[in-house]
Amino acid sequence: MSKESQIHPYQRPDLEFKSSSLSVPVLVLGTNDLSVIEQQLLLKIKQAPDFFRYSPLIIDLQELNKLALTLDLTDLIAQLRKQDLLPIGIRGGMEEQNQAALKLGIPKMSAQSNSASTQAKPVHKLPLEPEPEPEPVKNEAEPSETRVITQPIRSGQRIYSHGDLIVLAQVSAGAEIMAEGNIHVYNTLRGRALAGVQGNTEARIFCSDLQAELISIAGNYKISEDLDSSVRNKPVQIYLNELALIIKAL
Amino acid sequence: MARIIVVTSGKGGVGKTTTSAAIAMGLAKKGHKTAVIDFDVGLRNLDLILGCERRVVYDFVNVINGEATLNQALIKDKRCNQLFILPASQTRDKDALTVEGVGRVLEELSKDFKYIVCDSPAGIEKGAHLAMYFADDAFVVTNPEVSSVRDSDRMLGIMASKSKRAENNEEPIKEYLLLTRYSPERVKLGEMLSVEDVQEILSLHLLGVIPESKSVLNASNSGIPVILDDKSDAGQAYEDIVARYLGEDRPHRFIDEEKKGIFGKLFRSK
């Protein structure tokens, strides 16, 4: 994750370990029949080929072990790789399965979360672990979730984007634009602009002429009255720094 | 097929009906068969501005309800035989208008009229919505002050999302800005928004500026559309607007303060 630090410029170290939680599809196996697995995988992949191509994958053996079924991991992994899936970990396996996986260069993950068990720590996430099923749909749609608006957004209109929002025309006073990601306005921004409305504190707002009634990132907002005259009517970017809205001239 | 023009603004009292009457008369005078419809059901005014209030028998709502035919309700103007007026009902309210009903009347009118001018009521409710719903072109009437500009902006937003053209994903309504009651002197004093200010906020194509003028009130009170008063600045401004709308290239007037000599100051034609 690259985080610019405009405030305190510092020497970037050559090497850095950072912890990060990612969402990775988990393949939960309910059978040890490789041909059945192959067929069902093909079907699934067909639904969202772009999502599955070279997708990292975690193999979950818990169900399989509950049913006391055995499976040759070498064959399974070869099978998955053949279908352009890249297994990066296994979880819920017995000791010998974990050992076998390790030999193939695949580490054991803790059963509860996606992070490797060696650095297992509480993950601040919603308790609901995402099922592997609905994820493809969500992730696949992501690139197209950027909304581009070319017409002026008039007073009283509301625009919402599940990803980024790009506006090429003006945003009038009394209009409201919202995005789960970043907001770009390549014109005058007079209305309200709310970025990161689902809590993304990394979201930013960019506009070429700031006259907004209200700006907000992940719920941290400023009203027009609080805007400094040094940034008013100027091209700016707005971002969050430790819950403080920073408005910087571009 | 007729071209349907809506004259709208959001805000009241900015000059929609004056503009509707003037534009309709202007188009008719150029030889185009034009109908002008008063959508302000319950607050009928257009007939007064056009001086035909004593000839109203049937109205728009009667036609929608099938109580009268279009030919019975349309009033032919006495000054120009190309102009017809469909008055609003004074005893009903906006709920008497329906999408189907309005659509039917407009379709029937389209058959033998060249232009249909819809005089929208103020507000953004049913009457205003139906007036713009079927439009091809919109004349957005705005006064050079902030609340009128914002209301126009709101109306533009509604037209962009809730018109028939928007719903059917057709080419959007063509929008034109008409800046009315403009006074260059007051703009200079900083009491009024300038043409540039309004255009910057609305980013609309300016069709014309109508200067603040006594002739407008006089014309309204006497039931003569101001465009027929070709001596008045407002009348000339509307004449320009009609010509520009029909494709003529005319320079904008009445934007800057007139440089008047001592005689001009003494004998203002206002």
XYZ file of C-alpha atoms in Angstrom:
520
model
C 0.000 0.000 0.000
C 1.596 3.253 -0.988
C 0.835 6.112 1.258
C 2.235 9.429 0.263
C 3.437 11.542 3.084
C 3.383 15.141 2.073
C 3.660 16.343 5.631
C 6.935 14.793 6.780
C 9.159 13.859 3.906
C 11.396 11.029 4.988
C 13.932 8.636 3.560
C 12.081 5.622 2.307
C 13.710 2.441 3.654
C 14.848 -0.134 1.132
C 12.869 -2.808 2.804
C 9.793 -2.737 4.900
C 7.433 -5.338 6.296
C 3.857 -4.266 6.545
C 0.889 -6.228 7.657
C -2.110 -6.151 5.468
C -5.338 -8.053 5.291
C -6.478 -9.031 1.854
C -9.533 -10.708 0.609
C -8.750 -13.877 -1.291
C -11.197 -16.427 -2.573
C -11.264 -19.627 -0.571
C -11.969 -22.922 -2.279
C -13.903 -25.111 0.118
C -13.773 -28.720 -1.005
C -16.633 -31.075 -0.325
C -15.372 -33.958 -2.423
C -12.083 -35.663 -3.170
C -13.126 -36.623 -6.688
C -10.735 -34.671 -8.879
C -12.823 -35.018 -12.020
C -15.876 -33.589 -10.255
C -13.757 -30.749 -8.922
C -12.421 -30.069 -12.386
C -15.858 -29.963 -13.948
C -17.378 -27.699 -11.324
C -14.398 -25.380 -11.444
C -14.738 -25.071 -15.189
C -18.371 -24.123 -14.762
C -17.566 -21.519 -12.138
C -14.714 -20.034 -14.115
C -16.910 -19.742 -17.153
C -19.151 -17.351 -15.220
C -16.334 -14.903 -14.557
C -13.236 -15.847 -16.516
C -11.442 -12.539 -15.915
C -11.892 -12.776 -12.216
C -10.529 -16.292 -11.921
C -7.631 -15.963 -14.320
C -4.428 -16.012 -12.240
C -6.479 -15.457 -9.130
C -4.794 -16.325 -5.841
C -6.664 -19.034 -3.988
C -6.724 -20.616 -0.584
C -7.636 -24.289 -0.352
C -9.884 -25.158 2.557
C -9.760 -28.806 3.614
C -11.892 -28.570 6.735
C -15.060 -29.979 5.189
C -13.130 -32.693 3.469
C -11.449 -33.776 6.679
C -14.785 -33.757 8.503
C -15.997 -36.254 5.947
C -12.741 -38.151 6.449
C -11.937 -38.037 2.742
C -8.352 -38.053 1.598
C -7.012 -36.151 -1.323
C -3.676 -35.989 -3.063
C -2.653 -32.369 -2.740
C -0.053 -32.592 -5.510
C -2.713 -33.628 -7.999
C -5.196 -31.031 -6.784
C -2.683 -28.205 -7.030
C -1.597 -29.315 -10.490
C -5.264 -29.358 -11.440
C -5.844 -25.826 -10.128
C -2.745 -24.443 -11.819
C -3.853 -26.010 -15.072
C -6.949 -23.840 -14.834
C -4.867 -20.698 -14.221
C -5.654 -20.558 -10.530
C -2.763 -19.828 -8.190
C -3.101 -21.528 -4.813
C -1.253 -19.517 -2.155
C -2.225 -21.340 0.998
C -4.153 -24.110 2.624
C -6.201 -24.131 5.760
C -8.121 -26.545 7.877
C -5.708 -29.319 6.934
C -4.189 -32.125 9.055
C -0.549 -31.973 9.996
C 0.574 -34.264 7.155
C -1.474 -32.300 4.639
C 0.131 -29.084 5.825
C 3.561 -30.686 5.492
C 2.769 -31.908 2.001
C 1.562 -28.460 1.012
C 4.669 -26.822 2.419
C 6.787 -29.076 0.261
C 4.921 -27.705 -2.733
C 5.694 -24.169 -1.538
C 2.238 -23.528 -0.123
C 2.027 -22.296 3.474
C -0.598 -23.103 6.050
C -3.122 -20.423 6.843
C -4.949 -20.156 10.131
C -8.421 -21.558 9.826
C -10.169 -18.470 11.098
C -8.783 -15.746 8.916
C -6.888 -15.365 5.720
C -3.682 -14.236 7.351
C -0.924 -16.802 7.717
C -0.983 -18.490 11.093
C 2.542 -17.353 11.898
C 1.379 -13.774 12.186
C -2.124 -14.541 13.282
C -3.651 -11.544 14.950
C -7.152 -10.247 15.384
C -8.425 -8.899 12.112
C -10.645 -5.863 12.274
C -13.290 -7.000 9.926
C -16.932 -7.630 9.948
C -17.590 -10.978 11.629
C -19.174 -12.281 8.483
C -16.493 -14.052 6.507
C -17.275 -13.480 2.831
C -18.408 -16.643 1.138
C -16.391 -17.538 -1.928
C -19.576 -17.585 -3.991
C -20.718 -13.961 -4.093
C -17.245 -12.547 -4.364
C -16.557 -13.090 -8.020
C -19.541 -10.980 -8.984
C -18.439 -8.133 -6.771
C -14.822 -8.123 -7.764
C -15.506 -8.595 -11.390
C -17.751 -5.587 -11.524
C -15.212 -3.381 -9.812
C -13.373 -1.937 -12.809
C -16.643 -0.846 -14.406
C -17.907 0.675 -11.197
C -16.166 3.946 -11.938
C -18.871 6.318 -13.030
C -18.136 9.001 -15.579
C -20.530 11.927 -15.866
C -20.196 14.321 -18.769
C -23.326 16.413 -18.293
C -23.594 19.182 -15.693
C -24.925 17.919 -12.368
C -27.711 20.305 -11.510
C -29.103 21.530 -8.238
C -31.182 18.776 -6.637
C -29.533 15.924 -8.526
C -27.748 13.154 -6.649
C -25.110 10.936 -8.152
C -23.753 7.846 -6.424
C -20.853 5.693 -7.508
C -19.881 2.351 -6.011
C -16.325 3.022 -7.065
C -14.714 6.214 -8.248
C -16.688 9.086 -9.684
C -15.381 11.249 -12.490
C -17.297 14.372 -13.447
C -16.275 16.310 -16.526
C -18.871 19.056 -16.155
C -19.717 21.396 -13.342
C -21.455 20.338 -10.146
C -24.040 22.973 -9.266
C -24.843 24.306 -5.833
C -27.514 22.091 -4.306
C -26.294 18.980 -6.123
C -24.833 16.042 -4.236
C -22.195 13.655 -5.510
C -21.162 10.592 -3.564
C -18.633 7.870 -4.187
C -17.311 4.897 -2.285
C -13.962 5.711 -3.844
C -12.384 8.917 -5.090
C -14.159 11.855 -6.660
C -12.680 13.797 -9.558
C -14.381 16.942 -10.808
C -12.654 18.485 -13.791
C -14.710 21.623 -13.522
C -16.240 23.805 -10.862
C -17.451 22.018 -7.756
C -20.222 24.031 -6.135
C -22.387 21.317 -4.624
C -21.659 18.697 -1.994
C -19.012 16.075 -2.591
C -18.726 13.020 -0.354
C -15.956 10.548 -1.045
C -15.325 7.256 0.730
C -18.923 7.128 1.885
C -18.564 3.496 2.963
C -15.697 4.400 5.231
C -12.728 4.381 2.879
C -10.383 6.839 4.565
C -7.933 6.619 1.668
C -10.444 8.190 -0.716
C -9.699 11.627 -2.054
C -11.521 14.447 -3.764
C -9.976 16.322 -6.658
C -11.505 19.322 -8.334
C -10.336 22.100 -10.567
C -12.293 24.870 -8.864
C -13.330 24.468 -5.245
C -16.515 26.321 -4.335
C -18.177 23.374 -2.625
C -20.974 23.668 -0.099
C -19.620 20.663 1.724
C -16.795 18.219 1.295
C -16.490 14.941 3.148
C -14.216 11.951 3.206
C -15.335 8.865 5.114
C -17.698 10.998 7.151
C -15.199 13.704 8.075
C -16.576 16.867 6.599
C -16.059 20.566 6.184
C -18.697 23.078 5.221
C -18.227 25.963 2.855
C -17.857 28.431 5.707
C -14.803 26.579 6.993
C -12.992 26.634 3.684
C -9.927 28.790 3.756
C -9.767 31.548 1.165
C -6.371 30.226 0.106
C -8.008 27.129 -1.389
C -11.325 28.588 -2.486
C -11.768 28.916 -6.255
C -8.590 26.918 -6.766
C -7.769 23.499 -8.116
C -7.281 21.326 -5.048
C -7.086 17.823 -3.712
C -8.677 16.842 -0.452
C -7.624 13.880 1.641
C -7.676 12.606 5.190
C -4.697 12.698 7.466
C -5.415 11.190 10.860
C -9.075 12.127 10.648
C -8.282 15.688 9.653
C -9.378 16.877 6.240
C -6.444 18.327 4.401
C -7.142 20.609 1.451
C -4.140 21.214 -0.714
C -3.838 23.378 -3.770
C -2.783 21.395 -6.801
C -44.155 17.197 -36.673
C -44.277 20.168 -34.408
C -41.408 21.306 -32.298
C -42.474 21.507 -28.658
C -40.962 24.369 -26.680
C -41.336 24.629 -22.919
C -40.909 27.990 -21.248
C -39.882 27.230 -17.705
C -37.947 28.584 -14.745
C -38.733 26.890 -11.465
C -39.147 30.230 -9.741
C -42.296 32.292 -10.124
C -42.588 35.826 -11.363
C -39.540 35.794 -13.578
C -41.420 36.290 -16.842
C -42.437 32.868 -18.116
C -45.875 33.873 -19.313
C -44.639 37.142 -20.817
C -41.957 35.167 -22.612
C -44.376 32.451 -23.765
C -46.740 35.033 -25.203
C -43.944 36.972 -26.885
C -42.196 33.926 -28.315
C -45.412 32.377 -29.593
C -46.457 35.633 -31.206
C -42.967 36.082 -32.660
C -42.965 32.629 -34.230
C -46.473 33.124 -35.586
C -45.547 36.483 -37.045
C -42.720 34.800 -38.918
C -45.372 32.691 -40.609
C -45.108 29.534 -38.509
C -48.373 28.105 -37.272
C -47.982 28.190 -33.514
C -50.052 27.047 -30.554
C -49.392 28.272 -27.058
C -50.694 26.271 -24.094
C -51.178 27.555 -20.576
C -50.171 24.778 -18.165
C -50.827 26.900 -15.108
C -54.135 25.239 -14.299
C -55.896 27.164 -11.554
C -53.862 30.339 -12.074
C -54.751 31.176 -15.652
C -52.804 34.187 -16.922
C -51.701 33.609 -20.471
C -55.083 34.608 -21.884
C -54.739 37.990 -20.146
C -51.263 38.629 -21.503
C -52.485 37.741 -24.982
C -55.670 39.769 -24.588
C -58.113 36.958 -25.302
C -59.547 36.464 -21.810
C -63.028 37.390 -22.935
C -63.129 34.723 -25.578
C -62.377 31.688 -23.413
C -65.111 29.056 -23.672
C -63.388 25.714 -23.264
C -59.963 25.064 -21.816
C -57.052 22.617 -21.730
C -58.653 20.440 -19.040
C -61.902 20.194 -21.010
C -59.936 18.890 -23.966
C -58.012 16.400 -21.816
C -61.270 15.126 -20.344
C -62.894 14.874 -23.757
C -65.510 17.489 -22.885
C -64.493 19.623 -25.838
C -62.525 19.141 -29.031
C -59.267 20.924 -29.631
C -60.842 23.078 -32.300
C -63.498 24.223 -29.879
C -60.959 25.151 -27.237
C -58.272 26.781 -29.349
C -58.621 30.553 -29.556
C -57.389 32.166 -32.719
C -55.481 35.383 -32.180
C -57.080 38.436 -33.760
C -53.760 40.090 -34.659
C -52.030 37.120 -36.197
C -53.883 34.273 -37.870
C -51.024 31.832 -37.309
C -51.330 31.990 -33.516
C -53.672 29.870 -31.419
C -54.103 29.843 -27.666
C -55.151 26.932 -25.502
C -56.071 28.479 -22.149
C -55.770 26.792 -18.776
C -58.726 25.965 -16.616
C -59.226 28.411 -13.786
C -61.591 26.268 -11.741
C -59.432 23.157 -11.521
C -56.026 22.311 -10.152
C -52.902 20.685 -11.533
C -54.166 17.184 -10.725
C -56.551 17.520 -13.629
C -53.527 17.106 -15.912
C -52.350 13.608 -16.761
C -49.398 12.376 -18.769
C -51.687 10.504 -21.153
C -54.047 13.435 -21.533
C -51.320 15.989 -22.165
C -49.565 13.573 -24.511
C -52.750 13.081 -26.505
C -53.405 16.822 -26.862
C -49.810 17.534 -27.891
C -49.897 14.740 -30.422
C -53.068 16.048 -31.961
C -51.673 19.596 -32.081
C -48.455 18.309 -33.633
C -50.376 17.274 -36.718
C -50.996 20.753 -38.003
C -48.871 23.112 -35.954
C -45.231 23.974 -36.536
C -44.465 25.081 -32.986
C -46.155 24.355 -29.675
C -45.176 26.652 -26.826
C -45.879 25.281 -23.351
C -46.128 27.956 -20.688
C -45.026 26.183 -17.534
C -46.310 27.080 -14.080
C -43.797 27.931 -11.372
C -42.513 25.199 -9.121
C -41.319 21.721 -9.914
C -44.550 19.857 -9.251
C -47.012 18.206 -11.571
C -47.908 21.172 -13.772
C -44.281 22.130 -14.370
C -43.318 18.505 -14.835
C -45.971 17.870 -17.465
C -45.198 21.134 -19.257
C -41.615 20.040 -19.854
C -42.164 16.279 -20.132
C -42.781 16.179 -23.898
C -40.549 19.128 -24.810
C -37.940 19.227 -27.561
C -36.555 22.616 -26.606
C -36.546 24.466 -23.308
C -36.403 28.207 -22.819
C -35.145 28.635 -19.287
C -36.244 32.043 -18.086
C -33.970 33.395 -15.386
C -33.670 36.671 -13.538
C -30.200 37.905 -12.680
C -30.436 37.018 -9.015
C -29.225 33.998 -7.073
C -32.495 32.327 -6.117
C -33.816 32.436 -9.669
C -30.531 31.041 -10.959
C -30.604 28.178 -8.488
C -34.227 27.341 -9.289
C -33.401 27.317 -12.986
C -30.527 24.988 -12.266
C -32.891 22.670 -10.408
C -35.341 22.738 -13.296
C -32.532 21.906 -15.730
C -31.656 18.916 -13.581
C -35.246 17.702 -13.654
C -35.405 18.105 -17.412
C -32.188 16.162 -17.790
C -33.530 13.234 -15.794
C -37.328 13.199 -15.898
C -38.355 14.279 -19.368
C -39.695 11.849 -21.939
C -36.497 12.225 -23.917
C -34.423 11.376 -20.858
C -36.606 8.400 -19.968
C -36.403 7.014 -23.495
C -32.665 7.678 -23.720
C -33.199 9.977 -26.653
C -31.253 13.100 -27.485
C -31.716 15.427 -24.497
C -33.918 18.514 -24.525
C -32.131 21.484 -26.087
C -31.780 24.104 -23.384
C -31.572 27.841 -23.950
C -31.055 30.599 -21.432
C -33.226 33.695 -21.482
C -32.113 36.293 -19.020
C -35.033 38.587 -18.228
C -35.425 41.816 -16.266
C -31.792 42.622 -16.870
C -30.498 46.031 -15.937
C -26.910 46.815 -16.960
C -26.890 49.841 -14.654
C -27.656 47.692 -11.638
C -25.148 45.082 -12.697
C -22.556 47.845 -12.739
C -23.543 48.853 -9.220
C -23.143 45.248 -8.131
C -26.835 44.860 -7.335
C -27.458 42.230 -9.969
C -25.650 39.221 -11.355
C -24.078 39.846 -14.738
C -24.739 37.777 -17.849
C -21.316 36.180 -17.376
C -22.078 35.272 -13.747
C -25.329 33.569 -14.677
C -23.793 31.778 -17.621
C -20.934 30.568 -15.491
C -23.275 29.101 -12.919
C -25.690 27.539 -15.396
C -23.334 26.877 -18.316
C -26.130 27.267 -20.837
C -26.361 28.662 -24.315
C -27.608 32.252 -24.060
C -30.481 32.891 -26.436
C -30.989 36.467 -25.379
C -31.183 39.110 -22.699
C -34.428 40.998 -22.125
C -33.855 44.299 -20.391
C -35.931 45.431 -17.438
C -38.508 47.584 -19.112
C -41.695 49.441 -18.326
C -43.039 48.363 -21.675
C -43.434 44.795 -20.372
C -45.864 45.800 -17.650
C -47.737 48.103 -19.989
C -48.020 45.376 -22.571
C -49.241 42.827 -20.016
C -51.872 45.162 -18.642
C -53.206 45.940 -22.071
C -53.120 42.356 -23.293
C -50.679 42.996 -26.108
C -47.614 40.733 -26.219
C -44.607 42.976 -25.768
C -43.036 41.684 -28.973
C -45.669 43.644 -30.910
C -44.288 46.855 -29.410
C -41.339 47.151 -31.756
C -40.369 50.527 -30.345
C -39.628 49.036 -26.926
C -36.292 47.505 -25.998
C -37.984 44.428 -24.542
C -40.018 43.956 -27.709
C -36.879 44.137 -29.817
C -35.082 41.761 -27.485
C -37.822 39.138 -27.927
C -37.773 39.712 -31.671
C -34.029 38.982 -31.591
C -34.598 35.862 -29.544
C -37.144 34.443 -31.969
C -34.805 35.179 -34.886
C -31.867 33.525 -33.099
C -33.974 30.500 -32.230
C -34.895 30.151 -35.899
C -31.219 30.129 -36.802
C -30.477 33.751 -37.573
C -27.180 35.109 -36.307
C -27.857 38.314 -34.441
C -25.440 40.037 -32.059
C -26.561 40.258 -28.443
C -27.961 43.594 -27.336
C -29.023 45.152 -24.062
C -26.147 43.584 -22.162
C -24.087 46.718 -21.760
C -25.177 50.081 -20.549
C -26.313 52.245 -23.397
C -24.251 55.297 -24.030
C -26.828 57.973 -24.220
C -26.434 61.608 -24.986
C -28.320 64.270 -23.114
C -31.350 63.791 -25.349
C -31.292 60.065 -24.829
C -31.323 60.605 -21.085
C -34.236 62.995 -21.347
C -36.303 60.861 -23.677
C -35.758 57.318 -22.644
C -37.971 54.919 -24.454
C -38.734 52.914 -21.378
